[in-house]
mmCIF file of C-alpha atoms in Angstrom:
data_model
loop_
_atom_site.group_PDB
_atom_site.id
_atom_site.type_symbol
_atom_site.label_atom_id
_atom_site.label_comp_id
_atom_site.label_asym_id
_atom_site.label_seq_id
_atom_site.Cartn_x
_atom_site.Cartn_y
_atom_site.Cartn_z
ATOM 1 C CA UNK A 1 -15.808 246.883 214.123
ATOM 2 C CA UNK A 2 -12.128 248.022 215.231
ATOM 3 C CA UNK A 3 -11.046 251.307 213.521
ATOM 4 C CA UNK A 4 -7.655 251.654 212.071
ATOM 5 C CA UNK A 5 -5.581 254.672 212.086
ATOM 6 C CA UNK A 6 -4.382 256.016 209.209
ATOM 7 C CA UNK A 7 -0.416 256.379 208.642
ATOM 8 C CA UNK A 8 -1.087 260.268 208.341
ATOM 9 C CA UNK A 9 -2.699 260.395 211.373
ATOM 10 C CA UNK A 10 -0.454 258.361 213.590
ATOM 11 C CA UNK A 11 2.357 260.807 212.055
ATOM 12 C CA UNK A 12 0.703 263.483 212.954
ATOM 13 C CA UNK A 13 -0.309 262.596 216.407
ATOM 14 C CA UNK A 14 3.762 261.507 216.815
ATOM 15 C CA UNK A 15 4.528 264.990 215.135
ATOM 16 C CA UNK A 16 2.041 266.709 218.194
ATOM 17 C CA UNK A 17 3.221 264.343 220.961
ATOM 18 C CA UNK A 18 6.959 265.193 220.071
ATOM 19 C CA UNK A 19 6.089 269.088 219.610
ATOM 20 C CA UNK A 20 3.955 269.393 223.000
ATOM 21 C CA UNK A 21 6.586 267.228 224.852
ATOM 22 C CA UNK A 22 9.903 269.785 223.679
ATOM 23 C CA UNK A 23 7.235 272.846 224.912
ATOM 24 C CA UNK A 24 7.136 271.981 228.002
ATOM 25 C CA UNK A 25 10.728 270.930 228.586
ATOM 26 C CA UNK A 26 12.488 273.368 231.724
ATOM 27 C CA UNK A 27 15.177 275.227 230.816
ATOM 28 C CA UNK A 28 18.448 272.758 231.433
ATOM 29 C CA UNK A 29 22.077 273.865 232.594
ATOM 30 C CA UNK A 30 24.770 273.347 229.724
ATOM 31 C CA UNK A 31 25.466 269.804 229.392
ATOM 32 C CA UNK A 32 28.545 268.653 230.637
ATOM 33 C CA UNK A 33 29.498 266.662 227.160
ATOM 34 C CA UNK A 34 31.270 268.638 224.474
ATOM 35 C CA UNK A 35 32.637 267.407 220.578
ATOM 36 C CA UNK A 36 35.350 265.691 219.717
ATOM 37 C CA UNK A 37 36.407 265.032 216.277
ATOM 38 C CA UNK A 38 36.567 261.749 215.069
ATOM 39 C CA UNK A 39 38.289 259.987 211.770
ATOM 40 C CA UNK A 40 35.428 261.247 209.368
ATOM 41 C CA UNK A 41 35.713 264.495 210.284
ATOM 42 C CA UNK A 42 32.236 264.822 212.378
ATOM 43 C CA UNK A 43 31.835 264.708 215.952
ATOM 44 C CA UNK A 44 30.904 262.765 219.175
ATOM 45 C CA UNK A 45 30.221 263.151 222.497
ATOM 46 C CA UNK A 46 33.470 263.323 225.608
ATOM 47 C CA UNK A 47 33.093 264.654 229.100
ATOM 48 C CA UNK A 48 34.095 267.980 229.585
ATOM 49 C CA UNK A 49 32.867 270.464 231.267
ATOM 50 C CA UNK A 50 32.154 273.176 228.588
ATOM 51 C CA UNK A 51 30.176 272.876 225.265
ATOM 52 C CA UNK A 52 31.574 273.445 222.155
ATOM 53 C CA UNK A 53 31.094 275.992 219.399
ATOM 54 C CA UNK A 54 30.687 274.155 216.110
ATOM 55 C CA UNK A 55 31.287 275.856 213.198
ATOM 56 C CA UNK A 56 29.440 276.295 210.271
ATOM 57 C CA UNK A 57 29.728 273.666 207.921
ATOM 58 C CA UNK A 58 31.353 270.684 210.229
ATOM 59 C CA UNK A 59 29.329 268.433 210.847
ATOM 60 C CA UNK A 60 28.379 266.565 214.336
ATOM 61 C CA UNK A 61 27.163 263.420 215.021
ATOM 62 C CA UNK A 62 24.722 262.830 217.569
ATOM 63 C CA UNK A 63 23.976 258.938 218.959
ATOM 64 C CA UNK A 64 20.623 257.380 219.941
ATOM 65 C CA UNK A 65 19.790 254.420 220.292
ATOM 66 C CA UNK A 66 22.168 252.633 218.100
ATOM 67 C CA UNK A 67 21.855 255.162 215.297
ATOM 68 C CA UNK A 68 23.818 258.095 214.705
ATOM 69 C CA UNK A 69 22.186 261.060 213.311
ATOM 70 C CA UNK A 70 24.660 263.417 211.664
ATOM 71 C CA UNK A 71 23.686 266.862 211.064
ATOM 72 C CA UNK A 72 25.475 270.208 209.392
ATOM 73 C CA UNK A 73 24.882 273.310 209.831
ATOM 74 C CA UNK A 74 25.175 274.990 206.090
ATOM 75 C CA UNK A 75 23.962 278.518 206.904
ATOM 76 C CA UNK A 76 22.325 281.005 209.436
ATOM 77 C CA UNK A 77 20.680 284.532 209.164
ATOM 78 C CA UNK A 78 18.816 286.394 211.864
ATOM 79 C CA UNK A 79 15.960 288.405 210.117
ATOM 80 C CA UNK A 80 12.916 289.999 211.214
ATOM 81 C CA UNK A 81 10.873 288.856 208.787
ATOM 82 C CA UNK A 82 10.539 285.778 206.266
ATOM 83 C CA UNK A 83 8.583 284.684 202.966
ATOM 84 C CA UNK A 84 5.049 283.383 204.389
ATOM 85 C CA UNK A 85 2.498 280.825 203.308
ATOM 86 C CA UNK A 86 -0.213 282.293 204.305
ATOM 87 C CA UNK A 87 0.629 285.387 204.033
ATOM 88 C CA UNK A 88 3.470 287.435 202.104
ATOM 89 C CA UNK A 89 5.389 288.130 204.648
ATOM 90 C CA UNK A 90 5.559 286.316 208.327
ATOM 91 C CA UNK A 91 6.541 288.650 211.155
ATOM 92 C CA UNK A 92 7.810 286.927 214.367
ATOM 93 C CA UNK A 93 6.429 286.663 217.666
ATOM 94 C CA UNK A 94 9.470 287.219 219.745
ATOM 95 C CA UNK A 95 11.392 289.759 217.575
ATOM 96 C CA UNK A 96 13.660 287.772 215.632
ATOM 97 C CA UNK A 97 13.358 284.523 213.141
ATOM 98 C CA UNK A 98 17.202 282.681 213.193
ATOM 99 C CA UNK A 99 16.601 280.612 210.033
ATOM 100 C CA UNK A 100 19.285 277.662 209.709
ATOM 101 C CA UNK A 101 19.646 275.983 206.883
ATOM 102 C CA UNK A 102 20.546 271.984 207.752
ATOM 103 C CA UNK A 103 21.716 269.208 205.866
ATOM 104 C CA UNK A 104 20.952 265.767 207.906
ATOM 105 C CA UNK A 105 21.731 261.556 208.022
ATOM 106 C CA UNK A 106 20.902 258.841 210.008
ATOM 107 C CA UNK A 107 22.959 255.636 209.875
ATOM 108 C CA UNK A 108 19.993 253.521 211.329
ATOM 109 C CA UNK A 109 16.145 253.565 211.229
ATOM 110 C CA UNK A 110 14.767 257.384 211.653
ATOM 111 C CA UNK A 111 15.633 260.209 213.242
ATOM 112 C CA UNK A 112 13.610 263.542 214.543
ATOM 113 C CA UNK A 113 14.879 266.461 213.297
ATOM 114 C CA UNK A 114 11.629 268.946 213.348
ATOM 115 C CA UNK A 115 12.278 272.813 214.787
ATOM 116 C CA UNK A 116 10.628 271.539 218.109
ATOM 117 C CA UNK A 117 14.210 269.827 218.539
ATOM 118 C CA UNK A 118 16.422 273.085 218.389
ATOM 119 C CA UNK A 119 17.170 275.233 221.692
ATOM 120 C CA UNK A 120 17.613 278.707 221.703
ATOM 121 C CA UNK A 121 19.940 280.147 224.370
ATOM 122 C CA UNK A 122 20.559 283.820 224.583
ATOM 123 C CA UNK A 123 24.358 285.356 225.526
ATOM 124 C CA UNK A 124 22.925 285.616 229.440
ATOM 125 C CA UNK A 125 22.440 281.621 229.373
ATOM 126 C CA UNK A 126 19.145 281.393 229.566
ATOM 127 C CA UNK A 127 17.224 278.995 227.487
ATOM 128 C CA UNK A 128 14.758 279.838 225.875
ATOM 129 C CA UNK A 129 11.317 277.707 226.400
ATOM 130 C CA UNK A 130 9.302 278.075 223.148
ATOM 131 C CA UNK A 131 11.475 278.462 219.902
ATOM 132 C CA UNK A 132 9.188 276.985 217.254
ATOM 133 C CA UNK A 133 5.911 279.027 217.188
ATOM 134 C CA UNK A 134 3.057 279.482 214.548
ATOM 135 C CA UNK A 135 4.742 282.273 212.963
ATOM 136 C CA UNK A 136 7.943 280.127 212.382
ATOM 137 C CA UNK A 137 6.135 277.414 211.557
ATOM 138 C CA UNK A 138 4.346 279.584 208.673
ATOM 139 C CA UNK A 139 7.703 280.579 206.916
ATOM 140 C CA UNK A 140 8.953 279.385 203.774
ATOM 141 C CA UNK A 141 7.163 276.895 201.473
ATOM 142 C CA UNK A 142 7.064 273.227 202.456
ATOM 143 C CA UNK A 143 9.878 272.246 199.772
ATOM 144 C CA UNK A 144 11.965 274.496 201.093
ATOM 145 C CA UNK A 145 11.727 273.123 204.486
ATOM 146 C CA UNK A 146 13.788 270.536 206.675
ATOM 147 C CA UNK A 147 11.444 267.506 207.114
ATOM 148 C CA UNK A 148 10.280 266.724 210.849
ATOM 149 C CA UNK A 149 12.098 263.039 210.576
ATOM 150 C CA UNK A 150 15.394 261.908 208.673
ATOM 151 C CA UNK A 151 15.143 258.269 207.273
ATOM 152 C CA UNK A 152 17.937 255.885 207.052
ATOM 153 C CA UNK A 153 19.815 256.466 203.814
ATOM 154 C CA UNK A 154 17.535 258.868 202.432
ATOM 155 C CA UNK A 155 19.790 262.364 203.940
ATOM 156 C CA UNK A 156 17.777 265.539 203.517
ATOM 157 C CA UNK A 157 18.119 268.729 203.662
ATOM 158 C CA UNK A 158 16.184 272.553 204.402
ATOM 159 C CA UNK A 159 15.491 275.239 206.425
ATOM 160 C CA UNK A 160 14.407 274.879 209.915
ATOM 161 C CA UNK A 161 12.700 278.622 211.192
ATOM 162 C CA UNK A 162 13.318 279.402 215.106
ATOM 163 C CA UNK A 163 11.428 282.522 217.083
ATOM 164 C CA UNK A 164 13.807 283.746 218.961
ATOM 165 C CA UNK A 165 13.509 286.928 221.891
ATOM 166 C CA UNK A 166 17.650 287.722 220.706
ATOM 167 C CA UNK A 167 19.280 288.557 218.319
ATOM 168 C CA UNK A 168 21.936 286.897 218.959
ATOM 169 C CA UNK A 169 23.103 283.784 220.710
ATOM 170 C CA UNK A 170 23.357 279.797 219.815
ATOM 171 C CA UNK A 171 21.295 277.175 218.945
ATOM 172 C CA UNK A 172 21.880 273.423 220.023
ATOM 173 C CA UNK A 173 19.531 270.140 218.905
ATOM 174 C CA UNK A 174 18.019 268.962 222.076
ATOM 175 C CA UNK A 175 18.287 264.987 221.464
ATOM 176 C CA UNK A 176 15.072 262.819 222.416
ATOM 177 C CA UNK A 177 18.148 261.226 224.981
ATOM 178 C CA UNK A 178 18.845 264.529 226.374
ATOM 179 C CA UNK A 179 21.031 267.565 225.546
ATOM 180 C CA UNK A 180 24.278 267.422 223.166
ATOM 181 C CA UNK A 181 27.794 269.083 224.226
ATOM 182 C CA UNK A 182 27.543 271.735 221.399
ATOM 183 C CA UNK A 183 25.782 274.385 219.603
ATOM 184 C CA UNK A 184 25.985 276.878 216.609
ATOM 185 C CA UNK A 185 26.221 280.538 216.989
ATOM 186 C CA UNK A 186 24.107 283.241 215.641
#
């Protein structure tokens, strides 16, 4: 007799496919796309040779595959330590936790949007490879969180928890299509 998967688990496995795939991802030049605004005030991608700061609370709009996801950044803080599940209190791994707070919308279908997704690059340029570790992971409750995936007309909202080696530098969501032409400061 066949087995069927269960929904959970096929989610799951997606959620470790998509997670193990953005781990090993090499460190990528800046793309050569920046922002542009358009009529409703969020963004798409031109040529250029530059990225572009975004700042905090305009949105950006990011296309795939007939879709556009639209996301916002609402807030960021750099702290060295955050409310744990497990535990109290949840001490990074690579010194600092950059904790964004992100509304998001798709227009069509689904969307990732899980901390696997985000990029950390430090001031010197360099990427870095691992941003969402166990200790981010374990931060905050799960209500409090930003969902791995955005559905169609259902926007969401919550905090997405990065590990991050500086203190300060900028974060950009690393499309399943390839990199965008902006980022956010910390």
């Amino acid at each position: 007799m066949a087995r069927v998967a269960r929904p959970r688990r096929a989610l799951g496995g997606l959620v470790a496919v998509i997670a193990l795939s953005a781990c090993s991802v090499p460190a990528q030049e800046p793309s050569t796309t920046t922002m542009t605004a358009t009529a409703t005030g969020g963004m798409t991608s031109a040529p250029v040779d530059t990225p572009t700061a975004v700042p905090l609370g305009q949105p950006v709009e990011v296309a795939m595959d007939g879709a556009v996801l639209r996301l916002t950044l609402e807030s960021v803080a750099v702290v060295t330590e955050c409310p744990g599940r497990a535990a109290p209190v949840q001490q990074p791994v690579f010194g600092h936790f950059v904790v964004l707070h992100i509304a998001a919308s798709v227009t069509e279908s689904y969307a990732p949007v899980g901390a696997e997704l985000f990029r950390i690059t430090a001031p010197d340029g360099r990427t870095q490879s691992v941003s969402s570790t166990d200790a981010s992971w374990a931060c905050f409750e799960p209500a409090e969180l930003l969902p791995a995936f955005v559905d169609a007309g259902e926007p969401v909202s919550g905090v997405v928890v990065l590990d991050s080696a500086t203190e300060h530098g900028t974060v950009s969501y690393n499309s399943p299509g390839g990199a965008n032409g902006w980022f956010w400061s910390f």
